[in-house]
């Protein structure tokens, strides 16, 4: 794999850390700014909304900019946002810093996916995308726990300063290692927008919302579920989340490896397995060992869907993939928000802390149905002689830059 993927993975590590570390530091931040915990939660909500709206906005603004330069701009925004959070004199200023940092999130992963895929041969595209997303998954295993520990011992401002330093490292890596490839000729904003009307692109995004939403339906309420139902101590929740992160790392790498060989079968297995495991979680949540194993499996099966879904979007929007790729990253956050809301509804209805697992199972099963529909439409088009985009078509439209020499 090209060294440029390491630079993208470092940027992804920083972004993943800043997205989730606030959850562990929320009590300290709320105490310093003298706001309630629910008010402090706006730092999470604001970031998620910034990702959803920032992904298409920043990608559109960058349509006339070479991809390497845009990646550098995005990392600059990320660094600025985290530095602003680190020195924020008030809660409002910190919220602004969180939103500024979030504007880089969706577009970085969206544009980075396109760049990563173009760096390698057609049969290794999903693996390259997975390599970049490894930075995000490792952030949940290493970055978030360490960031929380540093924040609790040295102060939360130090954590955000360190995250900003990671962003600087990612920026330098992109500048030095990512090839300076010119923007594809003839691809304009209208082409990027038209790719969003492709039914296969829309189906892939819907699978992203529902499939990864299934993961967050359960994981959002993991703390009360594990302490109130399973009987774990509050201090054990951090290590359970590390297990979830380890599952994410493994699932991401496996998903990337097998998606290059058999993309749709990989989706069938991961989405079907995710639906089954989430349904079983309502039972295994009553046993400590069973719950720990299930949490790791949810992380693995959930993130095994990421490389194939991102690659499917790129394949079917191959003429102008950047905006579609970025919007699909926003779809992950939409799924997270939708699932968290639905999970809260069933808990509020008095169905218990394990009820969100059923919500997640239904969401994942719905994504599996959409995968079957997508494949059926693809077979129908192929039977009618309609050209079906794929890796070969994407390769023809935008030649890989693996041969670029520094």
Short mmCIF file of N, CA and C in Angstrom, two decimals, residues 151-260:
data_model
loop_
_atom_site.label_atom_id
_atom_site.label_comp_id
_atom_site.label_asym_id
_atom_site.label_seq_id
_atom_site.Cartn_x
_atom_site.Cartn_y
_atom_site.Cartn_z
N UNK A 151 -7.31 13.92 29.55
CA UNK A 151 -8.23 14.98 29.93
C UNK A 151 -8.60 14.94 31.39
N UNK A 152 -8.74 13.73 31.94
CA UNK A 152 -9.12 13.60 33.34
C UNK A 152 -7.96 13.90 34.28
N UNK A 153 -6.72 13.71 33.80
CA UNK A 153 -5.56 13.92 34.66
C UNK A 153 -4.91 15.29 34.45
N UNK A 154 -4.83 15.75 33.20
CA UNK A 154 -4.14 17.01 32.91
C UNK A 154 -5.09 18.12 32.47
N UNK A 155 -6.36 17.80 32.29
CA UNK A 155 -7.33 18.80 31.85
C UNK A 155 -7.77 18.56 30.41
N UNK A 156 -9.05 18.79 30.15
CA UNK A 156 -9.59 18.49 28.83
C UNK A 156 -8.99 19.39 27.75
N UNK A 157 -8.52 20.58 28.12
CA UNK A 157 -7.92 21.48 27.11
C UNK A 157 -6.64 20.86 26.53
N UNK A 158 -5.90 20.13 27.35
CA UNK A 158 -4.69 19.48 26.87
C UNK A 158 -5.04 18.42 25.83
N UNK A 159 -6.13 17.71 26.05
CA UNK A 159 -6.55 16.69 25.09
C UNK A 159 -6.80 17.31 23.72
N UNK A 160 -7.54 18.41 23.67
CA UNK A 160 -7.85 19.02 22.38
C UNK A 160 -6.60 19.63 21.74
N UNK A 161 -5.66 20.09 22.54
CA UNK A 161 -4.40 20.60 21.99
C UNK A 161 -3.60 19.46 21.35
N UNK A 162 -3.60 18.29 21.99
CA UNK A 162 -2.91 17.13 21.43
C UNK A 162 -3.57 16.68 20.13
N UNK A 163 -4.92 16.68 20.11
CA UNK A 163 -5.64 16.30 18.89
C UNK A 163 -5.29 17.26 17.76
N UNK A 164 -5.18 18.55 18.08
CA UNK A 164 -4.78 19.53 17.06
C UNK A 164 -3.38 19.21 16.53
N UNK A 165 -2.48 18.77 17.42
CA UNK A 165 -1.14 18.41 16.99
C UNK A 165 -1.17 17.20 16.05
N UNK A 166 -2.05 16.24 16.34
CA UNK A 166 -2.22 15.10 15.43
C UNK A 166 -2.70 15.58 14.06
N UNK A 167 -3.59 16.59 14.07
CA UNK A 167 -4.06 17.17 12.82
C UNK A 167 -2.93 17.80 12.03
N UNK A 168 -2.01 18.47 12.72
CA UNK A 168 -0.85 19.07 12.05
C UNK A 168 0.00 17.97 11.41
N UNK A 169 0.17 16.86 12.12
CA UNK A 169 0.93 15.73 11.58
C UNK A 169 0.25 15.18 10.33
N UNK A 170 -1.08 15.07 10.37
CA UNK A 170 -1.82 14.61 9.20
C UNK A 170 -1.69 15.58 8.04
N UNK A 171 -1.73 16.87 8.33
CA UNK A 171 -1.58 17.90 7.30
C UNK A 171 -0.22 17.80 6.62
N UNK A 172 0.82 17.65 7.42
CA UNK A 172 2.17 17.52 6.86
C UNK A 172 2.28 16.24 6.04
N UNK A 173 1.68 15.17 6.54
CA UNK A 173 1.70 13.90 5.81
C UNK A 173 1.04 14.01 4.45
N UNK A 174 -0.12 14.65 4.40
CA UNK A 174 -0.81 14.84 3.12
C UNK A 174 0.04 15.67 2.18
N UNK A 175 0.64 16.75 2.71
CA UNK A 175 1.47 17.63 1.88
C UNK A 175 2.67 16.91 1.31
N UNK A 176 3.28 16.00 2.09
CA UNK A 176 4.52 15.35 1.66
C UNK A 176 4.29 14.04 0.90
N UNK A 177 3.22 13.31 1.23
CA UNK A 177 3.09 11.94 0.72
C UNK A 177 2.01 11.74 -0.33
N UNK A 178 0.95 12.54 -0.30
CA UNK A 178 -0.13 12.36 -1.28
C UNK A 178 0.28 12.98 -2.61
N UNK A 179 0.20 12.23 -3.72
CA UNK A 179 0.58 12.79 -5.02
C UNK A 179 -0.27 13.99 -5.40
N UNK A 180 0.35 14.95 -6.04
CA UNK A 180 -0.34 16.18 -6.46
C UNK A 180 -0.97 15.93 -7.82
N UNK A 181 -2.14 15.28 -7.79
CA UNK A 181 -2.81 14.90 -9.03
C UNK A 181 -3.79 15.99 -9.44
N UNK A 182 -3.76 16.43 -10.70
CA UNK A 182 -4.70 17.46 -11.16
C UNK A 182 -6.14 16.98 -11.04
N UNK A 183 -7.04 17.93 -10.87
CA UNK A 183 -8.46 17.61 -10.83
C UNK A 183 -8.88 17.02 -12.17
N UNK A 184 -9.71 15.94 -12.18
CA UNK A 184 -10.13 15.34 -13.44
C UNK A 184 -10.79 16.37 -14.36
N UNK A 185 -10.41 16.35 -15.61
CA UNK A 185 -10.94 17.30 -16.58
C UNK A 185 -12.38 16.93 -16.95
N UNK A 186 -13.19 17.95 -17.16
CA UNK A 186 -14.56 17.73 -17.64
C UNK A 186 -15.56 17.40 -16.56
N UNK A 187 -15.12 17.25 -15.31
CA UNK A 187 -16.04 16.94 -14.22
C UNK A 187 -16.43 18.23 -13.53
N UNK A 188 -17.70 18.59 -13.63
CA UNK A 188 -18.20 19.83 -13.06
C UNK A 188 -19.21 19.53 -11.95
N UNK A 189 -19.63 20.59 -11.28
CA UNK A 189 -20.55 20.42 -10.16
C UNK A 189 -21.82 19.71 -10.59
N UNK A 190 -22.32 20.02 -11.77
CA UNK A 190 -23.57 19.39 -12.21
C UNK A 190 -23.39 17.87 -12.38
N UNK A 191 -22.15 17.45 -12.74
CA UNK A 191 -21.90 16.01 -12.85
C UNK A 191 -21.90 15.37 -11.47
N UNK A 192 -21.29 16.07 -10.50
CA UNK A 192 -21.27 15.56 -9.13
C UNK A 192 -22.69 15.42 -8.58
N UNK A 193 -23.52 16.44 -8.84
CA UNK A 193 -24.91 16.41 -8.35
C UNK A 193 -25.70 15.32 -9.05
N UNK A 194 -25.49 15.16 -10.37
CA UNK A 194 -26.25 14.16 -11.13
C UNK A 194 -25.95 12.75 -10.64
N UNK A 195 -24.74 12.52 -10.12
CA UNK A 195 -24.41 11.20 -9.60
C UNK A 195 -25.30 10.82 -8.42
N UNK A 196 -25.81 11.82 -7.70
CA UNK A 196 -26.68 11.56 -6.55
C UNK A 196 -28.06 11.08 -6.98
N UNK A 197 -28.37 11.18 -8.29
CA UNK A 197 -29.66 10.69 -8.78
C UNK A 197 -29.60 9.24 -9.22
N UNK A 198 -28.41 8.65 -9.20
CA UNK A 198 -28.25 7.24 -9.57
C UNK A 198 -28.90 6.37 -8.49
N UNK A 199 -29.81 5.49 -8.89
CA UNK A 199 -30.58 4.70 -7.93
C UNK A 199 -29.66 3.81 -7.10
N UNK A 200 -28.57 3.31 -7.70
CA UNK A 200 -27.66 2.45 -6.95
C UNK A 200 -26.89 3.25 -5.90
N UNK A 201 -26.54 4.48 -6.22
CA UNK A 201 -25.88 5.35 -5.25
C UNK A 201 -26.82 5.63 -4.07
N UNK A 202 -28.07 5.94 -4.39
CA UNK A 202 -29.06 6.22 -3.34
C UNK A 202 -29.33 5.00 -2.47
N UNK A 203 -29.38 3.82 -3.10
CA UNK A 203 -29.60 2.59 -2.33
C UNK A 203 -28.41 2.32 -1.40
N UNK A 204 -27.20 2.55 -1.90
CA UNK A 204 -26.01 2.35 -1.05
C UNK A 204 -26.04 3.30 0.15
N UNK A 205 -26.45 4.55 -0.08
CA UNK A 205 -26.53 5.51 1.02
C UNK A 205 -27.61 5.10 2.02
N UNK A 206 -28.72 4.60 1.51
CA UNK A 206 -29.78 4.13 2.41
C UNK A 206 -29.30 2.94 3.24
N UNK A 207 -28.52 2.06 2.63
CA UNK A 207 -27.94 0.94 3.37
C UNK A 207 -26.99 1.44 4.45
N UNK A 208 -26.26 2.51 4.13
CA UNK A 208 -25.35 3.11 5.11
C UNK A 208 -26.13 3.64 6.31
N UNK A 209 -27.20 4.38 6.05
CA UNK A 209 -28.02 4.95 7.13
C UNK A 209 -28.57 3.84 8.01
N UNK A 210 -29.16 2.81 7.40
CA UNK A 210 -29.84 1.77 8.16
C UNK A 210 -28.86 0.79 8.80
N UNK A 211 -27.84 0.39 8.03
CA UNK A 211 -26.89 -0.60 8.55
C UNK A 211 -26.09 -0.07 9.72
N UNK A 212 -25.44 1.08 9.54
CA UNK A 212 -24.65 1.62 10.64
C UNK A 212 -25.55 2.21 11.72
N UNK A 213 -26.76 2.62 11.33
CA UNK A 213 -27.72 3.04 12.34
C UNK A 213 -28.02 1.92 13.31
N UNK A 214 -28.08 0.69 12.79
CA UNK A 214 -28.31 -0.47 13.65
C UNK A 214 -27.25 -0.59 14.74
N UNK A 215 -26.01 -0.29 14.38
CA UNK A 215 -24.92 -0.34 15.35
C UNK A 215 -25.15 0.68 16.47
N UNK A 216 -25.45 1.91 16.09
CA UNK A 216 -25.56 2.98 17.09
C UNK A 216 -26.85 2.92 17.90
N UNK A 217 -27.84 2.20 17.41
CA UNK A 217 -29.04 2.02 18.23
C UNK A 217 -28.67 1.33 19.54
N UNK A 218 -27.77 0.36 19.46
CA UNK A 218 -27.35 -0.36 20.66
C UNK A 218 -26.23 0.35 21.40
N UNK A 219 -25.21 0.82 20.66
CA UNK A 219 -24.01 1.36 21.30
C UNK A 219 -24.27 2.68 22.00
N UNK A 220 -25.22 3.48 21.51
CA UNK A 220 -25.53 4.76 22.16
C UNK A 220 -25.92 4.56 23.62
N UNK A 221 -26.61 3.47 23.92
CA UNK A 221 -27.12 3.24 25.27
C UNK A 221 -26.37 2.10 25.95
N UNK A 222 -25.13 1.90 25.53
CA UNK A 222 -24.35 0.78 26.06
C UNK A 222 -24.05 0.95 27.55
N UNK A 223 -23.81 2.19 28.01
CA UNK A 223 -23.46 2.40 29.42
C UNK A 223 -24.60 2.00 30.36
N UNK A 224 -25.82 2.55 30.19
CA UNK A 224 -26.89 2.12 31.10
C UNK A 224 -27.25 0.64 30.93
N UNK A 225 -27.13 0.12 29.71
CA UNK A 225 -27.45 -1.29 29.48
C UNK A 225 -26.49 -2.19 30.25
N UNK A 226 -25.19 -1.87 30.16
CA UNK A 226 -24.19 -2.72 30.80
C UNK A 226 -24.21 -2.60 32.33
N UNK A 227 -24.51 -1.40 32.85
CA UNK A 227 -24.50 -1.22 34.30
C UNK A 227 -25.81 -1.66 34.94
N UNK A 228 -26.94 -1.38 34.28
CA UNK A 228 -28.24 -1.67 34.87
C UNK A 228 -28.74 -3.09 34.57
N UNK A 229 -28.37 -3.62 33.41
CA UNK A 229 -28.87 -4.94 33.00
C UNK A 229 -27.81 -6.02 33.21
N UNK A 230 -26.61 -5.79 32.71
CA UNK A 230 -25.57 -6.82 32.76
C UNK A 230 -24.90 -6.89 34.13
N UNK A 231 -24.79 -5.75 34.82
CA UNK A 231 -24.19 -5.74 36.14
C UNK A 231 -22.74 -5.35 36.17
N UNK A 232 -22.22 -4.76 35.09
CA UNK A 232 -20.86 -4.26 35.07
C UNK A 232 -20.76 -2.99 35.92
N UNK A 233 -19.57 -2.75 36.49
CA UNK A 233 -19.31 -1.49 37.18
C UNK A 233 -19.15 -0.38 36.14
N UNK A 234 -19.38 0.85 36.55
CA UNK A 234 -19.29 1.97 35.61
C UNK A 234 -17.90 2.06 34.98
N UNK A 235 -16.88 1.75 35.74
CA UNK A 235 -15.52 1.81 35.22
C UNK A 235 -15.24 0.80 34.13
N UNK A 236 -16.06 -0.23 34.02
CA UNK A 236 -15.84 -1.26 33.01
C UNK A 236 -16.32 -0.84 31.63
N UNK A 237 -17.15 0.19 31.57
CA UNK A 237 -17.73 0.60 30.29
C UNK A 237 -16.63 1.03 29.32
N UNK A 238 -15.59 1.71 29.82
CA UNK A 238 -14.49 2.14 28.95
C UNK A 238 -13.86 0.95 28.24
N UNK A 239 -13.62 -0.13 28.97
CA UNK A 239 -12.95 -1.29 28.38
C UNK A 239 -13.90 -2.05 27.47
N UNK A 240 -15.17 -2.00 27.74
CA UNK A 240 -16.15 -2.60 26.82
C UNK A 240 -16.15 -1.84 25.49
N UNK A 241 -16.00 -0.51 25.57
CA UNK A 241 -15.92 0.28 24.35
C UNK A 241 -14.61 0.02 23.60
N UNK A 242 -13.54 -0.31 24.34
CA UNK A 242 -12.30 -0.71 23.68
C UNK A 242 -12.52 -2.01 22.90
N UNK A 243 -13.25 -2.95 23.49
CA UNK A 243 -13.61 -4.18 22.78
C UNK A 243 -14.39 -3.87 21.50
N UNK A 244 -15.32 -2.94 21.62
CA UNK A 244 -16.09 -2.51 20.46
C UNK A 244 -15.15 -1.93 19.40
N UNK A 245 -14.19 -1.12 19.83
CA UNK A 245 -13.24 -0.54 18.90
C UNK A 245 -12.35 -1.59 18.24
N UNK A 246 -11.91 -2.60 19.00
CA UNK A 246 -11.11 -3.67 18.42
C UNK A 246 -11.91 -4.42 17.36
N UNK A 247 -13.19 -4.64 17.65
CA UNK A 247 -14.05 -5.27 16.65
C UNK A 247 -14.15 -4.42 15.40
N UNK A 248 -14.23 -3.10 15.57
CA UNK A 248 -14.29 -2.19 14.42
C UNK A 248 -13.04 -2.31 13.55
N UNK A 249 -11.86 -2.36 14.21
CA UNK A 249 -10.61 -2.47 13.46
C UNK A 249 -10.59 -3.74 12.62
N UNK A 250 -10.91 -4.87 13.26
CA UNK A 250 -10.91 -6.14 12.55
C UNK A 250 -11.94 -6.20 11.44
N UNK A 251 -13.15 -5.73 11.73
CA UNK A 251 -14.21 -5.76 10.73
C UNK A 251 -13.89 -4.88 9.54
N UNK A 252 -13.31 -3.72 9.80
CA UNK A 252 -12.94 -2.80 8.72
C UNK A 252 -11.93 -3.45 7.77
N UNK A 253 -10.91 -4.10 8.32
CA UNK A 253 -9.88 -4.72 7.49
C UNK A 253 -10.42 -5.92 6.72
N UNK A 254 -11.23 -6.73 7.39
CA UNK A 254 -11.83 -7.89 6.71
C UNK A 254 -12.80 -7.44 5.63
N UNK A 255 -13.61 -6.42 5.95
CA UNK A 255 -14.56 -5.90 4.96
C UNK A 255 -13.85 -5.37 3.73
N UNK A 256 -12.74 -4.66 3.93
CA UNK A 256 -11.99 -4.13 2.81
C UNK A 256 -11.37 -5.23 1.97
N UNK A 257 -10.86 -6.27 2.63
CA UNK A 257 -10.19 -7.37 1.91
C UNK A 257 -11.18 -8.14 1.04
N UNK A 258 -12.33 -8.49 1.62
CA UNK A 258 -13.27 -9.34 0.89
C UNK A 258 -14.17 -8.56 -0.05
N UNK A 259 -14.34 -7.26 0.19
CA UNK A 259 -15.16 -6.45 -0.73
C UNK A 259 -14.51 -6.35 -2.10
N UNK A 260 -13.18 -6.41 -2.14
CA UNK A 260 -12.49 -6.39 -3.43
C UNK A 260 -12.70 -7.68 -4.20
#
